[in-house]
Short mmCIF file of C-alpha atoms in Angstrom, two decimals:
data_model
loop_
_atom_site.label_atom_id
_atom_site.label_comp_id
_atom_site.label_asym_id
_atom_site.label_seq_id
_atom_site.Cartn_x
_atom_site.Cartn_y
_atom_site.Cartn_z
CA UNK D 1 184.92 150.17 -129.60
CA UNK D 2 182.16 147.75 -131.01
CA UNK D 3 182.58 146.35 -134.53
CA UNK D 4 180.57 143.76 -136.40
CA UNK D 5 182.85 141.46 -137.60
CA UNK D 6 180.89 139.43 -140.28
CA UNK D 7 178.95 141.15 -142.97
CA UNK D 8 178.46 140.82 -146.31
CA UNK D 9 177.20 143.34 -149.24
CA UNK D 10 176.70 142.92 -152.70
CA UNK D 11 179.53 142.03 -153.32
CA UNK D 12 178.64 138.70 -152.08
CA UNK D 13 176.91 136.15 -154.77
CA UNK D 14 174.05 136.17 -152.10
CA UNK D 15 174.15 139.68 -150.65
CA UNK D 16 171.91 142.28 -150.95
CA UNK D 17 173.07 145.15 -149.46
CA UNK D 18 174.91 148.10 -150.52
CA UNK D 19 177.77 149.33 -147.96
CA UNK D 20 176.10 152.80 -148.42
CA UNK D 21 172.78 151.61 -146.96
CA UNK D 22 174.36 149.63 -144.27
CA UNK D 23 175.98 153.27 -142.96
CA UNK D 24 172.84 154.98 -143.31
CA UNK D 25 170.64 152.74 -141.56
CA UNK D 26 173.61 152.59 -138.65
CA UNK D 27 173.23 156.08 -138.45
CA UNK D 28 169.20 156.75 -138.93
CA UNK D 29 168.74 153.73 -136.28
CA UNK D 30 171.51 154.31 -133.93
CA UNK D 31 172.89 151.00 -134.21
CA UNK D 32 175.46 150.87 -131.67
CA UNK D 33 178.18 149.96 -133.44
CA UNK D 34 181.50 151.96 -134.52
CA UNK D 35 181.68 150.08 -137.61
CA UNK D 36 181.78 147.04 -139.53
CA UNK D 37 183.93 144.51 -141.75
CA UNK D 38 182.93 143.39 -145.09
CA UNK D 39 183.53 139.69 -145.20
CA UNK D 40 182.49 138.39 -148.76
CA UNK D 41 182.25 135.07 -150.04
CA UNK D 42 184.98 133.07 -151.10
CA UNK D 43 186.70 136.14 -152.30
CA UNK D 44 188.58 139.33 -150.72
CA UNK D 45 187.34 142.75 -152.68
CA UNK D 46 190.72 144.51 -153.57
CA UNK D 47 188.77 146.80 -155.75
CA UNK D 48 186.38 148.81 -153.25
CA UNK D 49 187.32 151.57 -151.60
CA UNK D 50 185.08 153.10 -148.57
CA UNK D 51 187.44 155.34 -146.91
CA UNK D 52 185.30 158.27 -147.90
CA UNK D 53 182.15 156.62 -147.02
CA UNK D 54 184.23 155.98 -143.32
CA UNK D 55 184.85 159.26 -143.13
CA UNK D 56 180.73 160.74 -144.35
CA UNK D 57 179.48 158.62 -141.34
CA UNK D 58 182.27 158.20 -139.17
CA UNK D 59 182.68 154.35 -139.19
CA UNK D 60 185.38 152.28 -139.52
CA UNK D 61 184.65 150.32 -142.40
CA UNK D 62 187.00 147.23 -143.23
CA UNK D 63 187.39 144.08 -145.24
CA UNK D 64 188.26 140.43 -144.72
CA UNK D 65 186.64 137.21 -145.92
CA UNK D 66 184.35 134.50 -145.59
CA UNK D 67 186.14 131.05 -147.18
CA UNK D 68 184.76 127.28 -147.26
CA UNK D 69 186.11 124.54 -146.14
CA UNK D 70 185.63 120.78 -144.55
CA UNK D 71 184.69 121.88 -141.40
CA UNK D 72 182.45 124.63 -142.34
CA UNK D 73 183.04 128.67 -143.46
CA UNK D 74 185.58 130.52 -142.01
CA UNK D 75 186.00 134.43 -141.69
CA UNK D 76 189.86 135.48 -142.29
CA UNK D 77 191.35 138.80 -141.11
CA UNK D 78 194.07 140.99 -142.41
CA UNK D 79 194.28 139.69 -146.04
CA UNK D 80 196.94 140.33 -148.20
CA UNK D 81 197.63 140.10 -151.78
CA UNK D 82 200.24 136.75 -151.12
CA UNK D 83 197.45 135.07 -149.29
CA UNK D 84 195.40 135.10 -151.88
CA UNK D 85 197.69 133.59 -153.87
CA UNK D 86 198.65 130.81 -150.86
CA UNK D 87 195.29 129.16 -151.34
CA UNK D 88 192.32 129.48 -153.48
CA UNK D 89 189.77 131.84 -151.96
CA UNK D 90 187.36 130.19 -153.93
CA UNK D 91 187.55 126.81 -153.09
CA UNK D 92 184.32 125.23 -151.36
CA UNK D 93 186.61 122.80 -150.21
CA UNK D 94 189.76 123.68 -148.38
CA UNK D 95 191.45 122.63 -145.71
CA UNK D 96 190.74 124.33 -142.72
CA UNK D 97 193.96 123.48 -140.83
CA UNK D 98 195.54 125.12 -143.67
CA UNK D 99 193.84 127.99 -143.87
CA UNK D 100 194.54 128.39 -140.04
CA UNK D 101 198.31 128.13 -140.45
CA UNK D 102 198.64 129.75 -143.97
CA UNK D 103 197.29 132.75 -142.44
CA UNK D 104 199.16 132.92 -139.41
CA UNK D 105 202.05 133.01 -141.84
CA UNK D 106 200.95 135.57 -143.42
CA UNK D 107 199.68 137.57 -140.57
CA UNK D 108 196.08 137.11 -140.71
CA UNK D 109 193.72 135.82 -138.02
CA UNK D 110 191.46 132.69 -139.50
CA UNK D 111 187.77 132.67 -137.64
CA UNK D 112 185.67 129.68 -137.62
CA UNK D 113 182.09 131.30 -137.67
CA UNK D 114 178.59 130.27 -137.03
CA UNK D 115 180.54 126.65 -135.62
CA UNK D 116 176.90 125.89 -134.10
CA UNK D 117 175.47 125.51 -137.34
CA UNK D 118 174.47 122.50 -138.97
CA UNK D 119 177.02 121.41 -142.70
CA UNK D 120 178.42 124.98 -142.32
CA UNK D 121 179.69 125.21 -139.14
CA UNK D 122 182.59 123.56 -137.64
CA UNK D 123 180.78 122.26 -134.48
CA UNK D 124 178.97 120.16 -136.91
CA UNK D 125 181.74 117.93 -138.33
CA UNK D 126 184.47 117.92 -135.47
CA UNK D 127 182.98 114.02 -134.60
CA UNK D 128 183.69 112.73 -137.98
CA UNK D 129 186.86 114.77 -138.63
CA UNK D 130 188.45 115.73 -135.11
CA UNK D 131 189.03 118.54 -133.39
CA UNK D 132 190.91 120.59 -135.72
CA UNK D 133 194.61 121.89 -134.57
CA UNK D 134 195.35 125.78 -134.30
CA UNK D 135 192.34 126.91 -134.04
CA UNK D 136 192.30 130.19 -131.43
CA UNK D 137 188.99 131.83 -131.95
CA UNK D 138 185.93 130.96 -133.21
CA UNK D 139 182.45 133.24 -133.74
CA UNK D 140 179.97 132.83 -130.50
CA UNK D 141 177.16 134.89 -131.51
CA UNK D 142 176.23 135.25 -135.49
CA UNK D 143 173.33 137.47 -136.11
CA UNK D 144 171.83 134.55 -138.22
CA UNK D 145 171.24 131.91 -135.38
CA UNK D 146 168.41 130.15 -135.09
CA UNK D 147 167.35 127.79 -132.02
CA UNK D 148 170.22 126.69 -130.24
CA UNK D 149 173.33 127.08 -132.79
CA UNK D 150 175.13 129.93 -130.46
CA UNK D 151 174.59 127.71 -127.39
CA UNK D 152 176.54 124.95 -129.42
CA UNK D 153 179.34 127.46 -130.24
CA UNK D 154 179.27 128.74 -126.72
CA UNK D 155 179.52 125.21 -124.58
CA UNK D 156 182.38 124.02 -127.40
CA UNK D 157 184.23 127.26 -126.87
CA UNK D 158 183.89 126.84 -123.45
CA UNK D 159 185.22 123.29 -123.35
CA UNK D 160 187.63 123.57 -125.96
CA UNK D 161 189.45 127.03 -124.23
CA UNK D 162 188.32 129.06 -127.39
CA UNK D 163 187.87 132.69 -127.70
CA UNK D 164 184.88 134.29 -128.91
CA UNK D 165 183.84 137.45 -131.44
CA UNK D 166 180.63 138.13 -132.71
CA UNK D 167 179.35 139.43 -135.93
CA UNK D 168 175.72 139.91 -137.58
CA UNK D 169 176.47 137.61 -140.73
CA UNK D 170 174.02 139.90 -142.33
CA UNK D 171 173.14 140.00 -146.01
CA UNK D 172 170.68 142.54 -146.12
CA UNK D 173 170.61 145.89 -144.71
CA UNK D 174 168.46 145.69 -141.12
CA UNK D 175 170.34 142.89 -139.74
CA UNK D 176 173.80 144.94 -139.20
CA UNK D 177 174.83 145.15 -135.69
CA UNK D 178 172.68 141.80 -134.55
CA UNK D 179 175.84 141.07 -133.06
CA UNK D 180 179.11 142.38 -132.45
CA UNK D 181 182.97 142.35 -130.94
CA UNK D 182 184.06 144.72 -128.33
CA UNK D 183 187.51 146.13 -128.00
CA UNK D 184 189.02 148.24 -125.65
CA UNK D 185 191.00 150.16 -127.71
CA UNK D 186 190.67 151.93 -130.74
CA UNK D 187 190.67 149.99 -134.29
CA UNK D 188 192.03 152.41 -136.78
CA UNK D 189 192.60 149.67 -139.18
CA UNK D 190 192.71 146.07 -140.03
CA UNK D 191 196.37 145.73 -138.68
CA UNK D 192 194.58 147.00 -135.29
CA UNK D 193 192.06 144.61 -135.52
CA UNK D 194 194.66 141.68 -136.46
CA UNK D 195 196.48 142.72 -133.39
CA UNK D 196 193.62 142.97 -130.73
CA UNK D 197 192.69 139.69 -131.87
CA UNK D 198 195.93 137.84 -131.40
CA UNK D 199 196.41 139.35 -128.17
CA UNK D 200 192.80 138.08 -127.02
CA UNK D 201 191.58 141.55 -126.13
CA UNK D 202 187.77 141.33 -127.01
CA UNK D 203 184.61 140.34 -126.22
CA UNK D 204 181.69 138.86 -128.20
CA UNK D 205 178.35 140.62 -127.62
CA UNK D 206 174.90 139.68 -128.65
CA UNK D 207 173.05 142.58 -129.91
CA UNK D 208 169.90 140.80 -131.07
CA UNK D 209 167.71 141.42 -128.56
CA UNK D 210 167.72 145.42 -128.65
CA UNK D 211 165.22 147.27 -130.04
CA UNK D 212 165.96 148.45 -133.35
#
């Protein structure tokens, strides 16, 4: 099963895309992806429900979130109502070594992503601040690279003994499925997705060079 594991929709502040349009355009393009997760801004979106827009397209459709902190953005998985209230989803400036172990306690998977990335990635800030402790996994290929920012995630994975997903980071429609995260067994839900992760069963791919 390949999901993308970063995207964003209008429910982001700077999203443009409407999780309608992403499934059509999967569909009408043959994007080769089983589905997606919705990881918006400094928030998690309790309200939306897309089980019957999973079911019109046959995609998995889930949501995490995308949070801020001193080492960069961070995309956290299996989010419950009592981590939201743990720390302040909409913070620019939390901790990420809280984050990290906050979730864990709650059961939720905490992502570094885009680490390659200059101010927002963690790559960029581990010589003034340190490696960071508990991090597992971080994001290898985001669908909004540019030069060499997933070579810089990929050598400090490497070195550092991290694990890798992949996700398109996309914010409008055409850039879903850039990049995605390879399972070998079926994610039903996020508690399937939470638990494939922990147990290290993935693999990042980098989608941006097909044809679309």
């Amino acid at each position: 099963m390949l999901l993308d594991l970063h995207t964003h929709s209008i429910k982001s502040d700077d999203g443009r895309a409407k999780v309608e349009n992403y499934c059509q355009w999967i569909r009408s393009r043959n994007i080769p992806i089983d589905g997606f997760v919705l990881t918006e801004h400094r928030q998690f979106d309790f309200e939306s429900d897309y089980s019957e827009l999973a079911e019109k397209f046959n995609l998995i459709i889930l949501k995490g979130a995308e949070v801020e902190t001193e080492y960069g953005h961070v995309l956290v998985f299996g989010v419950t109502a009592a981590l939201t209230r743990a720390f302040d989803f909409t913070s620019i400036n939390l901790a990420l070594e809280t984050v990290l172990e906050v979730s864990e306690q709650h059961g939720a998977v905490a992502v570094p992503c885009h680490p390659g990335r200059p101010r927002v990635g963690m790559f960029a800030h581990t010589e003034e601040y340190g490696i960071p402790r508990g991090v597992r996994i971080v994001e290898v290929y985001n669908g909004g690279s540019r030069q060499n920012e997933d070579q810089i995630a990929l050598d400090n994975a490497h070195k550092l003994g991290y694990l890798g997903i992949a996700g398109s980071d996309s914010h409008i429609v055409s850039h879903i499925g850039r990049c995605a995260t390879r399972f070998p067994e079926p994610i039903q839900g996020m508690s399937d997705l939470v638990a494939a992760l922990n147990k290290g069963e993935f693999e990042a791919v980098n989608l941006k060079q097909q044809n679309r």
